[in-house]
Structures are given as C-alpha cells and as structure tokens.
Coordinates of C-alpha atoms and ligand atoms in Angstrom, one line a residue:
X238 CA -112.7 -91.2 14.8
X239 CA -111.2 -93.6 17.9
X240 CA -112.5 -93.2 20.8
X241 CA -108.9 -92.0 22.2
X242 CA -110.4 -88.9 20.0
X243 CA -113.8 -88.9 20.8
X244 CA -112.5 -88.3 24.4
X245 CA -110.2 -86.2 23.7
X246 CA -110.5 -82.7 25.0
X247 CA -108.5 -79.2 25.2
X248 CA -108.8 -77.1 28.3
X249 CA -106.2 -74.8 30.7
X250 CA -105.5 -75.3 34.4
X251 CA -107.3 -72.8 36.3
X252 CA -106.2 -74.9 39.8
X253 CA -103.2 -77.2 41.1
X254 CA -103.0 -78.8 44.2
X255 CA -100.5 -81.4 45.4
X256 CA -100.5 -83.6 42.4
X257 CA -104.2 -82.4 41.4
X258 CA -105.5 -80.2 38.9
X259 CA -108.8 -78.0 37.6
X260 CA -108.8 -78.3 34.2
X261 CA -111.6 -75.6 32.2
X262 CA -112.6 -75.9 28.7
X263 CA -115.1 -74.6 26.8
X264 CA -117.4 -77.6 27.3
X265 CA -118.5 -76.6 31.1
X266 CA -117.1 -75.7 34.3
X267 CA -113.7 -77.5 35.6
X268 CA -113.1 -81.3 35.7
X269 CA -110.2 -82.9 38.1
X270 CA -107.6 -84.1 36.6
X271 CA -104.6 -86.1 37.2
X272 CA -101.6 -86.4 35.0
X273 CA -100.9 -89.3 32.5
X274 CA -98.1 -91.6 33.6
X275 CA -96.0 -90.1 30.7
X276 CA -95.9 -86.9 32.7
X277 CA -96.3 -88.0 35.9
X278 CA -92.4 -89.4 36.1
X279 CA -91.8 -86.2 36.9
X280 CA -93.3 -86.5 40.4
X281 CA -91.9 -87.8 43.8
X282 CA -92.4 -91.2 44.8
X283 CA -92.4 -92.8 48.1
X284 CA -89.3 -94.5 48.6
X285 CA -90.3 -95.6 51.9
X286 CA -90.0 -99.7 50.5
X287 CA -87.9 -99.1 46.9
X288 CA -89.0 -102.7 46.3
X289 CA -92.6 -102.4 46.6
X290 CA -94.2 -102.2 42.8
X291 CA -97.0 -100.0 43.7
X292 CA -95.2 -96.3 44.1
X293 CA -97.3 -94.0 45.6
X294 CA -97.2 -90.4 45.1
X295 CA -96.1 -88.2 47.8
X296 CA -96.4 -85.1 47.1
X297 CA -95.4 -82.9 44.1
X298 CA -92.9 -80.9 45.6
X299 CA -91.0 -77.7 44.1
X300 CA -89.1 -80.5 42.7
X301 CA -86.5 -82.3 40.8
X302 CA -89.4 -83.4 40.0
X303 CA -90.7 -80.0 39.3
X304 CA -94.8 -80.4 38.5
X305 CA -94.8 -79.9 34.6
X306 CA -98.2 -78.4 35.2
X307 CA -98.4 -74.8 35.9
X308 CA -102.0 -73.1 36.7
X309 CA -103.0 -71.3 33.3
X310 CA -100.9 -74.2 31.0
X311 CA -103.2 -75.4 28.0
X312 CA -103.5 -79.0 28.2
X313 CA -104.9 -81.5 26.2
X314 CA -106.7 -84.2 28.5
X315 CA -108.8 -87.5 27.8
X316 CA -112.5 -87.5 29.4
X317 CA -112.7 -90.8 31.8
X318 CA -115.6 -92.6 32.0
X319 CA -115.9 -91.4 35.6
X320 CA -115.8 -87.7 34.9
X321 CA -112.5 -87.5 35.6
X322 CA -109.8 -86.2 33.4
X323 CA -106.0 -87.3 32.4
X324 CA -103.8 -84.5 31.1
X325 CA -101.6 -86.1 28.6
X326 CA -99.9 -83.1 26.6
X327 CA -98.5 -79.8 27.9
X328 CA -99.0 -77.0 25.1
X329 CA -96.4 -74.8 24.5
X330 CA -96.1 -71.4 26.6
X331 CA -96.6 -68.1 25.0
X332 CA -95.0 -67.0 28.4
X333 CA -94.1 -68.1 32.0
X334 CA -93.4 -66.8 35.6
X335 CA -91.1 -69.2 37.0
X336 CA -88.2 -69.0 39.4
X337 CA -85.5 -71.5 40.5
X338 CA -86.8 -74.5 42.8
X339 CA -85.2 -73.8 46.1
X340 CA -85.6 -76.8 47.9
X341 CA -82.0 -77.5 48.9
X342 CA -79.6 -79.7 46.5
X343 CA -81.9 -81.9 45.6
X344 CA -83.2 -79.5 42.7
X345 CA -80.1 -78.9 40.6
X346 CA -79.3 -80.8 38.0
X347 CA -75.5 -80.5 36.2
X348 CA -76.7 -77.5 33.9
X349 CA -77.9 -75.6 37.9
X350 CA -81.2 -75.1 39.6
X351 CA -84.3 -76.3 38.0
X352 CA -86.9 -74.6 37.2
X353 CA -90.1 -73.8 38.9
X354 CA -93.0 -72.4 36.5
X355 CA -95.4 -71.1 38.8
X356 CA -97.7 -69.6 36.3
X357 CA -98.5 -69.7 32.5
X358 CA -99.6 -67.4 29.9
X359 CA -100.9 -64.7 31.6
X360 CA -101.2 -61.7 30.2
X361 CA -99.6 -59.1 33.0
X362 CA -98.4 -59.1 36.3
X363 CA -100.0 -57.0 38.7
X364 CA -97.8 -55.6 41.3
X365 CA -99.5 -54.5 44.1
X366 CA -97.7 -52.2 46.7
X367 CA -98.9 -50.3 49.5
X368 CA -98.4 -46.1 49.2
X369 CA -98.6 -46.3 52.6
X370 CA -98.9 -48.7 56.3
X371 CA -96.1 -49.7 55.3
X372 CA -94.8 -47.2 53.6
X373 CA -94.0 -48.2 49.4
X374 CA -90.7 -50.3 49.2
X375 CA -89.0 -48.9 46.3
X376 CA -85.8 -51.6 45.6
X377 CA -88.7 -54.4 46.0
X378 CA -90.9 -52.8 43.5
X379 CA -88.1 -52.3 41.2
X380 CA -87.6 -56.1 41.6
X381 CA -90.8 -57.1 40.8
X382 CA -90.8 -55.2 38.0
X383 CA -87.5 -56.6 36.9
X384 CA -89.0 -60.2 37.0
X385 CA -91.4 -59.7 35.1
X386 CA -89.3 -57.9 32.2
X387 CA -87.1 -60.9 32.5
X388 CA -90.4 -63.1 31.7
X389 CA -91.2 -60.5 29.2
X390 CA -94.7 -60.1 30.5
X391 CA -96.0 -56.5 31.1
X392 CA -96.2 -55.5 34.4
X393 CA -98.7 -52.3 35.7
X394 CA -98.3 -51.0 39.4
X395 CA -101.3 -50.8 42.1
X396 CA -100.8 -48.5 44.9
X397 CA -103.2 -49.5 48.0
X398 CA -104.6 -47.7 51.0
X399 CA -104.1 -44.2 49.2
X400 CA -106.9 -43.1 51.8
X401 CA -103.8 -43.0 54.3
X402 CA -100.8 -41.6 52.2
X403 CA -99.1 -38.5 53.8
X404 CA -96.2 -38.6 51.4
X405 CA -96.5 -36.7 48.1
X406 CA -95.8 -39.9 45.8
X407 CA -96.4 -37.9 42.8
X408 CA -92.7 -38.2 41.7
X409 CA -92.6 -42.0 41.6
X410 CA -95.9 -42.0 40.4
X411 CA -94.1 -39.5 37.5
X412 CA -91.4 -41.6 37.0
X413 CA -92.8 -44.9 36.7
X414 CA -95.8 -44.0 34.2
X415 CA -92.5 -42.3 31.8
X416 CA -90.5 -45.3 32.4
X417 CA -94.0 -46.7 30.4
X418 CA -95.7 -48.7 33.1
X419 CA -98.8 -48.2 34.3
X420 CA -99.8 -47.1 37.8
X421 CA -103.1 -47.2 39.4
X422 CA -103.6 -45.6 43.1
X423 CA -106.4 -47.0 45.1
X424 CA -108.0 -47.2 48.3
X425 CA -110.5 -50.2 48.9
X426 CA -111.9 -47.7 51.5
X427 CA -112.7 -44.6 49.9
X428 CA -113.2 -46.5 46.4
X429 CA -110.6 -44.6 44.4
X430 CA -108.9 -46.4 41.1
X431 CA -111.1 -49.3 41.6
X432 CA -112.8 -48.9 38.2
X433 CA -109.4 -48.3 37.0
X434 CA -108.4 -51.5 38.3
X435 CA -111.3 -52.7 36.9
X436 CA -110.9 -51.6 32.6
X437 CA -107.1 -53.2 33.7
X438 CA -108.5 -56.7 34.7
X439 CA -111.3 -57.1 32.1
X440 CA -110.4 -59.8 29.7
X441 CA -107.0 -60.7 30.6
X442 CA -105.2 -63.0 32.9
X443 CA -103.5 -61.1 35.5
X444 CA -101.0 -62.3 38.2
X445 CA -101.4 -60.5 41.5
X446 CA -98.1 -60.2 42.9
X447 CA -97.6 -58.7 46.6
X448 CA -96.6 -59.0 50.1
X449 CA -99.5 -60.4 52.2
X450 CA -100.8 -57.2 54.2
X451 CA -100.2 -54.8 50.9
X452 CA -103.9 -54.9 50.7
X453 CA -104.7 -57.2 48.1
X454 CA -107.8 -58.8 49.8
X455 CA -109.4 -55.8 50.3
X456 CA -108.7 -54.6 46.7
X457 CA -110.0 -57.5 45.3
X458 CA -113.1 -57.3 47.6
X459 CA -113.2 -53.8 46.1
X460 CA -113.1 -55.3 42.8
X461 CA -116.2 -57.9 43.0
X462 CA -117.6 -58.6 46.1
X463 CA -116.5 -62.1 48.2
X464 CA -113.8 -62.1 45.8
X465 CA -111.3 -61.3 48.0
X466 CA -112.3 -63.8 50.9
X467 CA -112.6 -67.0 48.7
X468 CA -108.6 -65.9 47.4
X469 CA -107.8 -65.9 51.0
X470 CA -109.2 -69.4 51.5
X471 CA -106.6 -70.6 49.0
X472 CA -104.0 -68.8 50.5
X473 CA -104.5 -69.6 54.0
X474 CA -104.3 -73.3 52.9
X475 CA -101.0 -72.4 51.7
X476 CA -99.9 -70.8 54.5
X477 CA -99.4 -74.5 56.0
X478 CA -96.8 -75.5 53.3
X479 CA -93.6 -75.1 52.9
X480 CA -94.1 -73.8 49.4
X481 CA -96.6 -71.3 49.0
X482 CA -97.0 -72.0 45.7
X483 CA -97.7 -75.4 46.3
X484 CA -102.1 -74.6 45.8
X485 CA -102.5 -71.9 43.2
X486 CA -105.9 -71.0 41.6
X487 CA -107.0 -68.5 38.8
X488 CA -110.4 -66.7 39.8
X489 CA -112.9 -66.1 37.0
X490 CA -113.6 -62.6 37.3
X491 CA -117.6 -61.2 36.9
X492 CA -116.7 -59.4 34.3
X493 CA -114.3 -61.1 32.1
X494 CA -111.2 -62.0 32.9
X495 CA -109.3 -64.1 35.3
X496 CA -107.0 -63.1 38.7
X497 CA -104.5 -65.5 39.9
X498 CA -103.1 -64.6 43.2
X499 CA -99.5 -65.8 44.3
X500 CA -99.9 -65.6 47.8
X501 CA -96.7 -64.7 50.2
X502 CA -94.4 -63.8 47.1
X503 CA -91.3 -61.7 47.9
X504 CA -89.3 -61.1 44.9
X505 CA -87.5 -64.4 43.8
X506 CA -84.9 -65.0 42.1
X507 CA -84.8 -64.9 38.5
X508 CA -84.2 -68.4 36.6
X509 CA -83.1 -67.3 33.0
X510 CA -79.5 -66.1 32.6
X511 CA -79.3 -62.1 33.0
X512 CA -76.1 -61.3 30.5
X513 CA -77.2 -57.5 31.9
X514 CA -79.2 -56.2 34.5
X515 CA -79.8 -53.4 32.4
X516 CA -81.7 -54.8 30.0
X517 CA -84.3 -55.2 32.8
X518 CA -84.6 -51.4 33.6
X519 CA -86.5 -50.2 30.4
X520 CA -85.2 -46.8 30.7
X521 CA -82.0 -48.5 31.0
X522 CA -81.9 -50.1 27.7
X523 CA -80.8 -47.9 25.1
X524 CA -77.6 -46.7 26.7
X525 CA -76.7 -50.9 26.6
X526 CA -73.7 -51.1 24.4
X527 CA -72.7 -47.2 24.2
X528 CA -70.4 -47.3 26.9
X529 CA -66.8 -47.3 26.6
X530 CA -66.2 -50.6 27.0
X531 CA -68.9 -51.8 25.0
X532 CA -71.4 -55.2 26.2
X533 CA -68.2 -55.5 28.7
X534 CA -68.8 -52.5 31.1
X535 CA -70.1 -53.6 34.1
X536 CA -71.8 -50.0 34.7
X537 CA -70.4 -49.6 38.3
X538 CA -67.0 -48.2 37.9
X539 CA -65.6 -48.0 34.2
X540 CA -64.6 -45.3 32.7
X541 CA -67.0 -43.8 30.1
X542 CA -70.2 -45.8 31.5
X543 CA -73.4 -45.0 29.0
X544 CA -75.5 -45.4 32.0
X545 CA -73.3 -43.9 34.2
X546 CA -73.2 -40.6 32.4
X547 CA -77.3 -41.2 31.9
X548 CA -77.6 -40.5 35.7
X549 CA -75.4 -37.7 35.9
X550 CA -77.3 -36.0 33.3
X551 CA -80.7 -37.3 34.8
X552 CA -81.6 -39.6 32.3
X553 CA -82.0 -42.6 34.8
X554 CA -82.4 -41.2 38.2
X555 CA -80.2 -42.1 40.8
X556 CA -82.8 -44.0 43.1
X557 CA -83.8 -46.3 39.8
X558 CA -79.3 -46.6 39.6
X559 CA -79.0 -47.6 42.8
X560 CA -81.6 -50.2 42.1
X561 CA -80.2 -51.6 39.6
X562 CA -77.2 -51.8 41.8
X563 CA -78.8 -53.8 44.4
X564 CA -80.5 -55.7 42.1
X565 CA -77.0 -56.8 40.8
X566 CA -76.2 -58.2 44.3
X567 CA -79.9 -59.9 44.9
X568 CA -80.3 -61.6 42.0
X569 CA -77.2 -62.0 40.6
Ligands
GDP36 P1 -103.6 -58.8 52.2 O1 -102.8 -59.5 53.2 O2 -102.6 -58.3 51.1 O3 -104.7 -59.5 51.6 O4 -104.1 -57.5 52.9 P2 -105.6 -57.1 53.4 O5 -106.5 -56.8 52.3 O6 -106.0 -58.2 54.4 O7 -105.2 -55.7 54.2 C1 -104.3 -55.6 55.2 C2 -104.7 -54.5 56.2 O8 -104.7 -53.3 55.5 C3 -106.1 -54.7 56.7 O9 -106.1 -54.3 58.1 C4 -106.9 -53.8 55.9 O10 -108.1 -53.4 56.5 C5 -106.0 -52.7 55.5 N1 -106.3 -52.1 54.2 C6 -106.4 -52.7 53.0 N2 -106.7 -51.9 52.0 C7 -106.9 -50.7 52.6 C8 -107.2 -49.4 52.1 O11 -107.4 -49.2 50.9 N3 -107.3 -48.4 53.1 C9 -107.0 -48.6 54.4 N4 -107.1 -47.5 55.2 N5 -106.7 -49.8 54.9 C10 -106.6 -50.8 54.0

C-alpha cells in the first residue's frame, strides 16, 4: 500500500465554514479540513493584484464559484501529518437540497443560475411551522413541501407552540396526514409530540427547515437539553452574513441521529426545471396527463382540466389549488 493510501480516509462533512470544513469518520470525532487544489478552483480568489502568484482565498461565496462541499457530502480526504485533512473527492449524492445561487449576475453561467447545494443526503426535511403566534402560513408550507418533493426527499410537518392554538387545525392536520405526510403538533412548553418528534429524528439525518421565531430552538431544547442554544450559536454567527447558509452544521443527536438546522430559510426557489407544478402536489399527481389537453394543459383555464374537475369534485381542495397557483407565480 502507498502511503497516499495509508492516509487515505473516508468521512462526511458534519460542518462548513467560509472555505473550512468538519469532516467525521468512523475513526474519531471531526478533523478540519481544507479542500485539495483540484477542487478548490472552484473558490474566489483575491484579485486585489491579478499579478501576484500567491492567490489568496477570500471567501467561498454562494458562488460562481459555488463551494463543491455541502454539509452531509461523503468525502474522501488524506490525513496530514499535522492532523489536518485535505478533501480530495466529492462522492456522489443520493440526494440534495440546493437552490439557485442568488448573488446577482455573477452566478449564471450560459445554461442559467448555478446551483447552490446547501445540504446532502439527508434523509427528510423537517418543516417546522408555528400553529399559532404567528398563526400557520399555509402557501409557505405548501412551498416548503414543494421543495422538498422537487429534491425528492420526504418531508414531515411540526406544528409548534400548540399550548397557544385557538384555531381548530384539525382540518389541515386531516388533510395533510391523507395527502401522506406526516404531521407532528408540539408545544416545547407543555411537552406535547416531543417524543413523537423524537421516534422521527432517531437515526436519520433531518433538515430543520423554518422561519426563525417558528420555535425551533425551543423544540430542539425540548428534544435534548442545550441542544437548541449551541444551534443558535451557529445561527447567530450567520446572522452577520450575507448568506445564511454561508456556516451550516449537522448536530449529532443523543440518541442517534443527526439535526442540521438551516437558519433564516424562507422558501427559495427551486433549481431543477419544474415541466409541472403538479407533479409537486402529491395529491396532484395522478390527474397529470388526463386532462383534455394532455401534458399541455396548463390547469388554470383549459377546458376539460383533470385537476380542475379534481377540485370541483373535492379531490384536491381549493386552498391546496390555489397553492399550486401561487406557487406557479413564485417559483416559476
Ligand atoms: P426560533 O427563532 O425558531 O429558534 O424560535 P424560538 O425557539 O426562539 O421561539 C420563539 C418564541 O416563541 C420565543 O419567545 C419562545 O419562548 C416562544 N415559543 C417557542 N416554542 C413555544 C411553545 O411551544 N409554546 C409557547 N407558548 N411559546 C413558544
């Protein structure tokens, strides 16, 4: 064996900061690593002097220049003698969250926006949304959910601060669970659906995806005590940046499993083409291609619309429709 070998070593990014990352493997806790030069072109340099010969990195933006490495990517990296890691291969995905980089012109290429992974192979998307203080936003939680069918990773839905819900949510609580996702309701006060949350989290990677006051420090506080504070640390580091997803971290959780929280998301925009918005609404999906006008309908004012006729005969409920509308317009 060469020593290139000997040092050889796989692992997956469980932290990335500005041209940094925590690398984990199964030989102890996480090592720093840069990235090999190979992989590293993909970062911004300083063009302060273009003729100097030593470039130094500025920062790894959102970027044309996107950073290749995304927190739960499986890497192979080489063991310095220092302790220190490079990363030199990017394994392939079994999934992605990404979105298109937005930092102005200097992120499309010909083919259009590049793309920004912000996390890898997870294994479900947590959405978290308040049932009340604010009251739940249904259009945004219908987005969410819509991302992450477009990244084909299941999503489940956590309700927070049930302690103060007037409303009756039962409905949408109805309608999502038949749609086939699952819903959680919690309070981090009273304790309720935190063991549920619990079974959810145990053994898998899970995305936490939320506006910030939805609750999601508290809930993770609920979840495994201190938890919640040392996610906020991250996040309020972030808070400084432009890009919020510039410092993103997966938690090891107590219990199995790991929680990586993407602080300040709204719903973005999706990157891959959408042919059909439909095909994002899973109670949507089977009416696809029975309308009059076949792949072609539009399902906003044709005649003989599959889906159209669906929500006359309450199929697809109006609300779920009209979000699919609106979706249309935001991410289209
Ligand atoms: P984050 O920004 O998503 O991390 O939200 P926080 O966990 O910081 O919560 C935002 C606000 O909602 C705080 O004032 C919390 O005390 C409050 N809050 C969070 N969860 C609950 C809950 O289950 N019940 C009640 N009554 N308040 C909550």
């Amino acid at each position: 064996m060469s020593t290139t070998e000997n040092h050889q070593r796989q692992g997956i990014v469980v932290k990335k900061t500005i041209g940094k990352y925590a690398v984990r493997s199964a030989e102890g806790s996480p090592i720093g690593c840069a990235l090999a030069g190979n992989l590293s072109k993909q970062l911004l340099f300083s063009t302060a002097n273009p003729t100097s010969m030593r470039k130094r990195v500025l920062e790894v933006k959102d970027l044309d220049t996107v950073d290749p490495v995304a927190v739960g990517d499986r890497v192979t990296y080489l063991l310095n003698e220092d302790g220190t890691g490079t990363i030199t291969e990017i394994h392939p995905r079994q999934n992605k969250l990404s979105r298109p980089a937005t930092d102005g012109a200097r992120h499309f290429k010909k083919s259009g926006p590049i793309e920004q992974v912000i996390v890898a192979n997870v294994d479900q998307i947590v959405v978290v949304m308040p049932a009340a203080n604010p009251p739940p936003s249904w259009d945004l939680l219908d987005r969410y959910l819509a991302t992450a069918e477009a990244s084909d990773i299941p999503a489940l839905i956590c309700f927070t601060k049930a302690d103060l819900l007037a409303d009756d949510l039962s409905r949408e609580i109805a309608l999502y669970r038949q749609i086939g996702y699952q819903v959680i309701v919690t309070s981090a006060v009273s304790g309720l659906g935190i063991d549920e949350v619990q079974a959810a989290l145990k053994d898998r990677v899970s995305v936490l995806w939320g506006k910030s006051g939805v609750g999601k420090t508290s809930l993770l506080n609920a979840i495994e005590p201190e938890l919640g504070l040392r996610v906020k640390v991250v996040n309020d580091h972030n808070s400084e940046g432009r890009h919020t997803t510039t410092h993103l971290e997966m938690f090891e959780l107590s219990f199995g499993g790991g929680v990586i929280d993407t602080p300040g998301q709204r719903a973005f925009k999706i990157y891959n083409e959408i042919d059909d918005f439909a095909q994002l609404l899973p109670e949507m999906r089977d009416f696809i291609g029975r309308c009059k006008f076949g792949l072609d309908c539009t399902h906003v004012s044709e005649p003989g619309c599959a889906i159209k006729s669906a929500v006359t005969q309450g199929a697809i409920t109006l609300r779920r429709y009209e979000s699919f509308l609106g979706m249309k317009e935001y991410f289209g």
